[in-house]
CSV table of C-alpha atoms (C1' of nucleotides) in Angstrom, one decimal:
chain,number,residue,atom,x,y,z
R,1,MET,CA,149.4,107.0,299.8
R,2,THR,CA,150.2,105.3,303.1
R,3,ILE,CA,148.5,106.4,306.3
R,4,GLU,CA,150.0,105.9,309.7
R,5,LEU,CA,148.9,106.7,313.3
R,6,LEU,CA,151.7,108.4,315.2
R,7,ASN,CA,150.8,109.2,318.9
R,8,GLY,CA,147.6,110.9,318.2
R,9,ASP,CA,148.6,112.4,314.8
R,10,THR,CA,148.2,111.0,311.3
R,11,ALA,CA,151.3,110.8,309.2
R,12,VAL,CA,150.7,110.5,305.5
R,13,GLN,CA,153.2,109.6,302.8
R,14,VAL,CA,152.1,111.1,299.5
R,15,SER,CA,153.9,112.2,296.3
R,16,ASP,CA,153.1,115.3,294.2
R,17,PHE,CA,151.9,117.2,297.3
R,18,SER,CA,153.5,120.4,298.7
R,19,LEU,CA,151.7,121.8,301.7
R,20,GLU,CA,153.4,125.2,301.3
R,21,LYS,CA,152.6,125.6,297.6
R,22,THR,CA,149.1,124.4,298.0
R,23,LEU,CA,148.3,126.8,300.8
R,24,GLU,CA,150.3,129.7,299.4
R,25,CYS,CA,149.3,129.6,295.7
R,26,GLY,CA,146.3,131.9,296.1
R,27,GLN,CA,143.4,129.4,296.2
R,28,CYS,CA,142.7,129.6,299.9
R,29,PHE,CA,143.1,132.5,302.4
R,30,ARG,CA,142.7,131.0,305.9
R,31,PHE,CA,146.0,129.2,306.5
R,32,CYS,CA,149.1,130.8,308.1
R,33,ARG,CA,152.6,129.5,308.7
R,34,ASP,CA,153.5,129.2,312.4
R,35,GLY,CA,157.1,128.0,312.7
R,36,GLU,CA,157.2,124.4,311.4
R,37,ARG,CA,153.5,124.1,311.2
R,38,TRP,CA,150.6,125.5,309.1
R,39,ARG,CA,147.5,126.4,311.0
R,40,GLY,CA,144.2,127.1,309.4
R,41,THR,CA,140.4,127.0,309.7
R,42,ALA,CA,138.5,124.7,307.4
R,43,LEU,CA,135.2,122.9,307.5
R,44,GLY,CA,134.4,124.3,310.9
R,45,ARG,CA,137.6,123.1,312.6
R,46,VAL,CA,141.0,124.5,313.4
R,47,ILE,CA,143.7,122.2,312.0
R,48,GLU,CA,147.5,122.1,312.1
R,49,LEU,CA,149.7,120.5,309.5
R,50,SER,CA,153.4,120.1,308.8
R,51,GLN,CA,155.5,118.5,306.1
R,52,ARG,CA,158.9,116.9,305.9
R,53,ALA,CA,159.9,115.6,302.5
R,54,ASP,CA,157.0,113.4,301.3
R,55,THR,CA,155.5,113.0,304.8
R,56,VAL,CA,152.6,115.2,305.8
R,57,VAL,CA,151.5,115.2,309.5
R,58,PHE,CA,147.9,116.1,310.4
R,59,HIS,CA,148.3,117.1,314.0
R,60,GLY,CA,145.6,115.9,316.5
R,61,ILE,CA,143.7,114.2,313.7
R,62,LEU,CA,143.1,110.4,313.7
R,63,PRO,CA,143.4,108.3,310.5
R,64,GLY,CA,139.6,107.8,310.4
R,65,GLU,CA,139.0,111.5,310.2
R,66,PHE,CA,141.9,112.0,307.8
R,67,SER,CA,140.4,109.5,305.4
R,68,ALA,CA,136.9,110.7,305.8
R,69,VAL,CA,137.5,114.4,305.5
R,70,TRP,CA,141.0,115.8,304.9
R,71,ALA,CA,142.3,113.5,302.2
R,72,ASP,CA,139.5,114.7,300.0
R,73,TYR,CA,139.8,118.3,301.2
R,74,PHE,CA,143.4,118.5,299.9
R,75,ASP,CA,142.5,116.4,296.9
R,76,LEU,CA,145.0,113.7,297.8
R,77,ASN,CA,142.9,111.0,296.1
R,78,THR,CA,143.5,112.4,292.7
R,79,ASP,CA,146.4,111.1,290.6
R,80,TYR,CA,148.3,114.3,289.8
R,81,GLY,CA,151.2,112.3,288.3
R,82,ALA,CA,148.8,111.5,285.4
R,83,VAL,CA,147.6,115.1,285.1
R,84,ASN,CA,151.2,116.4,285.1
R,85,GLU,CA,152.2,113.9,282.4
R,86,ALA,CA,149.5,115.1,280.1
R,87,LEU,CA,150.4,118.8,280.7
R,88,CYS,CA,154.1,118.1,280.1
R,89,ALA,CA,153.3,117.4,276.4
R,90,ASP,CA,153.8,121.1,275.9
R,91,PRO,CA,157.3,122.4,276.6
R,92,THR,CA,156.2,125.7,278.2
R,93,LEU,CA,153.5,124.1,280.2
R,94,ARG,CA,156.1,121.6,281.3
R,95,ARG,CA,158.2,124.4,282.9
R,96,ALA,CA,155.2,125.8,284.8
R,97,CYS,CA,154.2,122.3,285.8
R,98,GLU,CA,157.6,121.4,287.2
R,99,TYR,CA,157.9,124.7,289.0
R,100,GLY,CA,154.5,124.3,290.6
R,101,ARG,CA,154.8,120.6,291.3
R,102,GLY,CA,153.0,119.7,294.5
R,103,ILE,CA,150.1,122.2,294.1
R,104,ARG,CA,146.7,120.5,294.6
R,105,ILE,CA,143.4,122.1,293.8
R,106,MET,CA,141.7,121.9,297.2
R,107,ARG,CA,138.0,121.0,297.5
R,108,GLN,CA,136.8,123.9,299.5
R,109,PRO,CA,133.1,124.6,300.3
R,110,LEU,CA,131.3,126.5,297.5
R,111,TRP,CA,129.9,129.3,299.7
R,112,GLU,CA,133.2,130.1,301.3
R,113,THR,CA,135.0,130.0,298.0
R,114,LEU,CA,132.5,132.3,296.2
R,115,CYS,CA,132.5,134.7,299.1
R,116,SER,CA,136.3,134.8,299.3
R,117,PHE,CA,136.6,135.5,295.6
R,118,ILE,CA,134.0,138.2,295.7
R,119,ILE,CA,136.2,139.9,298.3
R,120,SER,CA,139.3,139.2,296.0
R,121,GLN,CA,138.1,141.5,293.2
R,122,ASN,CA,140.5,144.4,292.4
R,123,ASN,CA,142.3,143.5,295.6
R,124,ASN,CA,145.6,141.9,296.7
R,125,ILE,CA,146.1,138.7,298.6
R,126,PRO,CA,147.3,140.0,302.0
R,127,ARG,CA,144.4,142.4,302.2
R,128,ILE,CA,142.0,139.7,301.1
R,129,ARG,CA,143.2,137.5,304.0
R,130,GLY,CA,142.7,140.4,306.4
R,131,ILE,CA,139.2,141.1,305.3
R,132,ILE,CA,138.2,137.4,305.5
R,133,GLU,CA,139.7,137.3,309.0
R,134,ARG,CA,137.6,140.2,310.2
R,135,PHE,CA,134.6,138.8,308.4
R,136,CYS,CA,134.9,135.4,310.2
R,137,ARG,CA,135.6,137.1,313.6
R,138,ALA,CA,132.5,139.4,313.2
R,139,PHE,CA,130.0,136.9,311.8
R,140,GLY,CA,131.3,133.3,312.3
R,141,GLN,CA,130.9,130.8,315.1
R,142,PRO,CA,133.8,130.7,317.6
R,143,LEU,CA,135.6,127.4,317.4
R,144,GLU,CA,137.7,125.3,319.8
R,145,GLY,CA,141.3,126.3,319.4
R,146,GLY,CA,140.6,130.0,319.1
R,147,GLY,CA,139.4,130.5,315.5
R,148,TYR,CA,136.1,131.4,314.0
R,149,ASP,CA,134.2,129.4,311.4
R,150,PHE,CA,133.4,130.9,308.0
R,151,PRO,CA,130.0,132.8,308.4
R,152,ARG,CA,126.9,131.0,307.1
R,153,PRO,CA,124.9,132.7,304.4
R,154,GLU,CA,121.8,132.6,306.6
R,155,ARG,CA,123.5,134.8,309.2
R,156,LEU,CA,124.4,137.4,306.6
R,157,ALA,CA,121.1,137.3,304.7
R,158,GLU,CA,119.5,139.2,307.6
R,159,CYS,CA,122.2,141.8,307.5
R,160,ASP,CA,122.5,145.0,305.5
R,161,ALA,CA,125.5,146.2,303.6
R,162,CYS,CA,126.2,148.8,306.2
R,163,ASP,CA,126.5,146.1,308.9
R,164,LEU,CA,129.8,145.1,307.2
R,165,GLY,CA,131.4,148.5,307.8
R,166,GLU,CA,134.0,147.2,310.2
R,167,LEU,CA,135.4,144.8,307.5
R,168,ARG,CA,136.6,147.7,305.5
R,169,CYS,CA,135.9,145.7,302.4
R,170,GLY,CA,134.9,148.8,300.3
R,171,PHE,CA,132.3,148.4,297.5
R,172,ARG,CA,132.2,144.6,298.0
R,173,ASP,CA,129.9,144.8,301.0
R,174,ARG,CA,126.7,144.8,299.0
R,175,TYR,CA,127.9,142.0,296.8
R,176,ILE,CA,128.5,139.7,299.8
R,177,ILE,CA,125.0,140.4,301.0
R,178,ASP,CA,123.4,139.7,297.6
R,179,ALA,CA,125.4,136.4,297.4
R,180,ALA,CA,124.3,135.5,301.0
R,181,ARG,CA,120.7,136.0,300.2
R,182,LYS,CA,120.8,134.0,297.0
R,183,PHE,CA,122.5,131.1,298.8
R,184,ALA,CA,120.2,131.3,301.8
R,185,CYS,CA,117.1,131.0,299.8
R,186,GLY,CA,118.5,128.3,297.6
R,187,GLY,CA,118.4,130.3,294.4
R,188,VAL,CA,122.1,129.4,293.9
R,189,SER,CA,123.4,126.1,295.4
R,190,ALA,CA,126.0,123.4,294.8
R,191,GLU,CA,123.2,121.1,293.8
R,192,LYS,CA,121.8,123.4,291.1
R,193,LEU,CA,125.2,124.3,289.8
R,194,GLY,CA,126.2,120.6,289.7
R,195,ALA,CA,123.4,119.8,287.4
R,196,LEU,CA,124.4,122.4,284.8
R,197,ASP,CA,127.1,122.4,282.2
R,198,LEU,CA,130.0,124.8,282.7
R,199,ASP,CA,128.5,127.7,280.8
R,200,GLY,CA,125.1,127.3,282.5
R,201,ALA,CA,126.7,127.1,285.9
R,202,ARG,CA,128.8,130.2,285.1
R,203,LYS,CA,125.7,132.1,284.1
R,204,LEU,CA,123.8,131.2,287.2
R,205,LEU,CA,126.7,132.3,289.4
R,206,MET,CA,126.8,135.6,287.5
R,207,THR,CA,123.2,136.4,288.5
R,208,ILE,CA,124.8,137.4,291.8
R,209,LYS,CA,125.8,141.0,292.0
R,210,GLY,CA,129.6,141.5,291.9
R,211,VAL,CA,130.2,138.0,290.3
R,212,GLY,CA,131.6,138.2,286.8
R,213,PRO,CA,133.4,135.6,284.7
R,214,LYS,CA,136.6,135.5,286.8
R,215,VAL,CA,134.9,135.1,290.2
R,216,ALA,CA,132.5,132.6,288.8
R,217,ASP,CA,135.3,130.5,287.4
R,218,CYS,CA,137.1,130.6,290.7
R,219,ALA,CA,134.0,129.4,292.4
R,220,LEU,CA,133.6,126.6,289.9
R,221,LEU,CA,137.2,125.5,290.1
R,222,PHE,CA,138.0,125.9,293.8
R,223,GLY,CA,134.5,125.4,295.2
R,224,LEU,CA,133.1,122.7,292.9
R,225,HIS,CA,136.3,121.2,291.5
R,226,ARG,CA,135.2,121.9,287.9
R,227,THR,CA,138.7,121.6,286.5
R,228,GLU,CA,137.7,122.7,283.0
R,229,ALA,CA,137.1,126.2,284.4
R,230,PHE,CA,140.0,128.6,283.7
R,231,PRO,CA,139.9,131.7,285.9
R,232,ALA,CA,141.7,134.6,284.2
R,233,ASP,CA,142.9,137.4,286.5
R,234,VAL,CA,145.5,140.0,285.6
R,235,TRP,CA,148.4,137.7,286.3
R,236,ILE,CA,147.0,134.9,284.1
R,237,LYS,CA,146.3,137.4,281.3
R,238,ARG,CA,149.8,138.7,281.4
R,239,ALA,CA,151.3,135.2,281.5
R,240,MET,CA,149.1,134.0,278.7
R,241,GLU,CA,150.2,136.9,276.4
R,242,ARG,CA,153.9,136.1,277.2
R,243,LEU,CA,153.8,132.3,277.3
R,244,PHE,CA,150.9,131.2,275.2
R,245,PRO,CA,150.1,133.8,272.6
R,246,GLY,CA,148.3,131.1,270.6
R,247,GLY,CA,146.0,130.1,273.5
R,248,LEU,CA,146.2,127.3,276.0
R,249,PRO,CA,147.7,124.1,274.5
R,250,GLU,CA,145.3,121.4,273.6
R,251,CYS,CA,146.8,118.9,276.0
R,252,ALA,CA,145.7,121.1,278.9
R,253,ARG,CA,142.0,121.2,278.0
R,254,PRO,CA,140.5,118.7,280.5
R,255,TYR,CA,142.7,120.1,283.3
R,256,ALA,CA,142.7,123.8,282.3
R,257,GLY,CA,142.0,124.8,285.8
R,258,ILE,CA,145.0,122.8,287.2
R,259,ALA,CA,147.2,124.2,284.4
R,260,GLN,CA,145.9,127.7,285.3
R,261,GLN,CA,147.0,127.3,288.9
R,262,TYR,CA,150.5,126.2,287.8
R,263,ILE,CA,150.7,129.2,285.5
R,264,PHE,CA,149.5,131.6,288.1
R,265,HIS,CA,152.0,130.4,290.7
R,266,TYR,CA,154.8,130.4,288.1
R,267,ALA,CA,153.9,134.0,286.9
R,268,ARG,CA,153.7,135.4,290.4
R,269,THR,CA,156.6,133.8,292.1
R,270,SER,CA,159.3,132.7,289.6
R,271,GLY,CA,160.4,136.2,288.7
R,272,LEU,CA,158.9,135.9,285.2
R,273,PHE,CA,157.8,139.5,285.3
R,274,SER,CA,160.1,141.1,287.7
R,275,GLU,CA,163.6,140.4,286.3
H,1,DA,C1',151.2,161.4,294.4
H,2,DG,C1',150.2,157.8,291.7
H,3,DC,C1',149.9,152.9,290.7
H,4,DC,C1',148.5,148.4,291.5
H,5,DA,C1',145.9,144.5,293.5
H,6,DG,C1',143.2,136.7,291.8
H,7,DG,C1',137.2,142.5,288.7
H,8,DG,C1',132.6,144.1,288.0
H,9,DT,C1',129.0,147.5,287.0
H,10,DC,C1',127.1,151.0,284.6
H,11,DT,C1',126.9,154.1,280.8
H,12,DG,C1',127.4,155.5,276.2
H,13,DC,C1',128.5,154.4,271.5
G,1,DG,C1',129.7,143.8,271.7
G,2,DC,C1',133.2,147.0,273.5
G,3,DA,C1',135.8,151.0,275.6
G,4,DG,C1',136.1,154.0,279.6
G,5,DA,C1',134.9,156.0,284.1
G,6,DC,C1',134.2,154.6,288.5
G,7,DC,C1',134.2,151.9,292.5
G,8,DA,C1',136.9,151.4,298.5
G,9,DT,C1',141.1,150.2,300.6
G,10,DG,C1',145.9,149.8,301.7
G,11,DG,C1',150.9,148.9,300.5
G,12,DC,C1',154.6,150.5,298.0
DNA sequence: AGCCAGGGTCTGC
DNA sequence: GCAGACCATGGC
């Protein structure tokens, strides 16, 4: 990865990275395309990015900030070439892997990830994005550049489920409040979860109302980068039946979560179930 | 109108 | 442990 300062922007040359696939594969909900650029809110900041071939430009971001913050956020310090090579040992996995090449598992904050995937339950991606947008606008800090930060759990811990009415998030309102209270008091935290094995961390997350196995696994994979976690939603279940009736191939075990994301993207967008 | 969406809870066996 | 009703909302 080579990093270059280009009149106030940072231009990065990196292989195995697709901005579009990474931002559109269903792991994050706060980035939108705006012409050539992607604009989104992350880590308390509004950022704009664009990509041409292997060059990704972080607009208005200096190399120091890129290296300190955004390289890690987009998981650009991980060697996906090596991961992909391991996954390609299985022929079916190879297809999904080649199709999804460029997807990276972003390192998003745990609270934002958990909360987003609580909202995701029995819901579709466009509506999830809408609810999260209203959620941030209603309870988040305004930011330079016109966006709103993701609300802090402490802010929501003082609220009641009925305060979330304008979000139109349905039955999920009380789940968000319960999660906020458990995070605000430290009952659940990245530190506690980090000290536990996968099953223990899963169980602790599932003490939150509205958090079952799938949402817990999303929090572990996308919010704590536990790549052994394998979130199984309706798409993954369908895809597994069709593609891997005998279960996930052994070669995928250490990177089950990364394989999961390739399979999810493949199942949803390749026409596997629509043609 | 009915079905589906990155599910989970609660009840009853 | 497991099936089935139920849960809000909105797009198709």
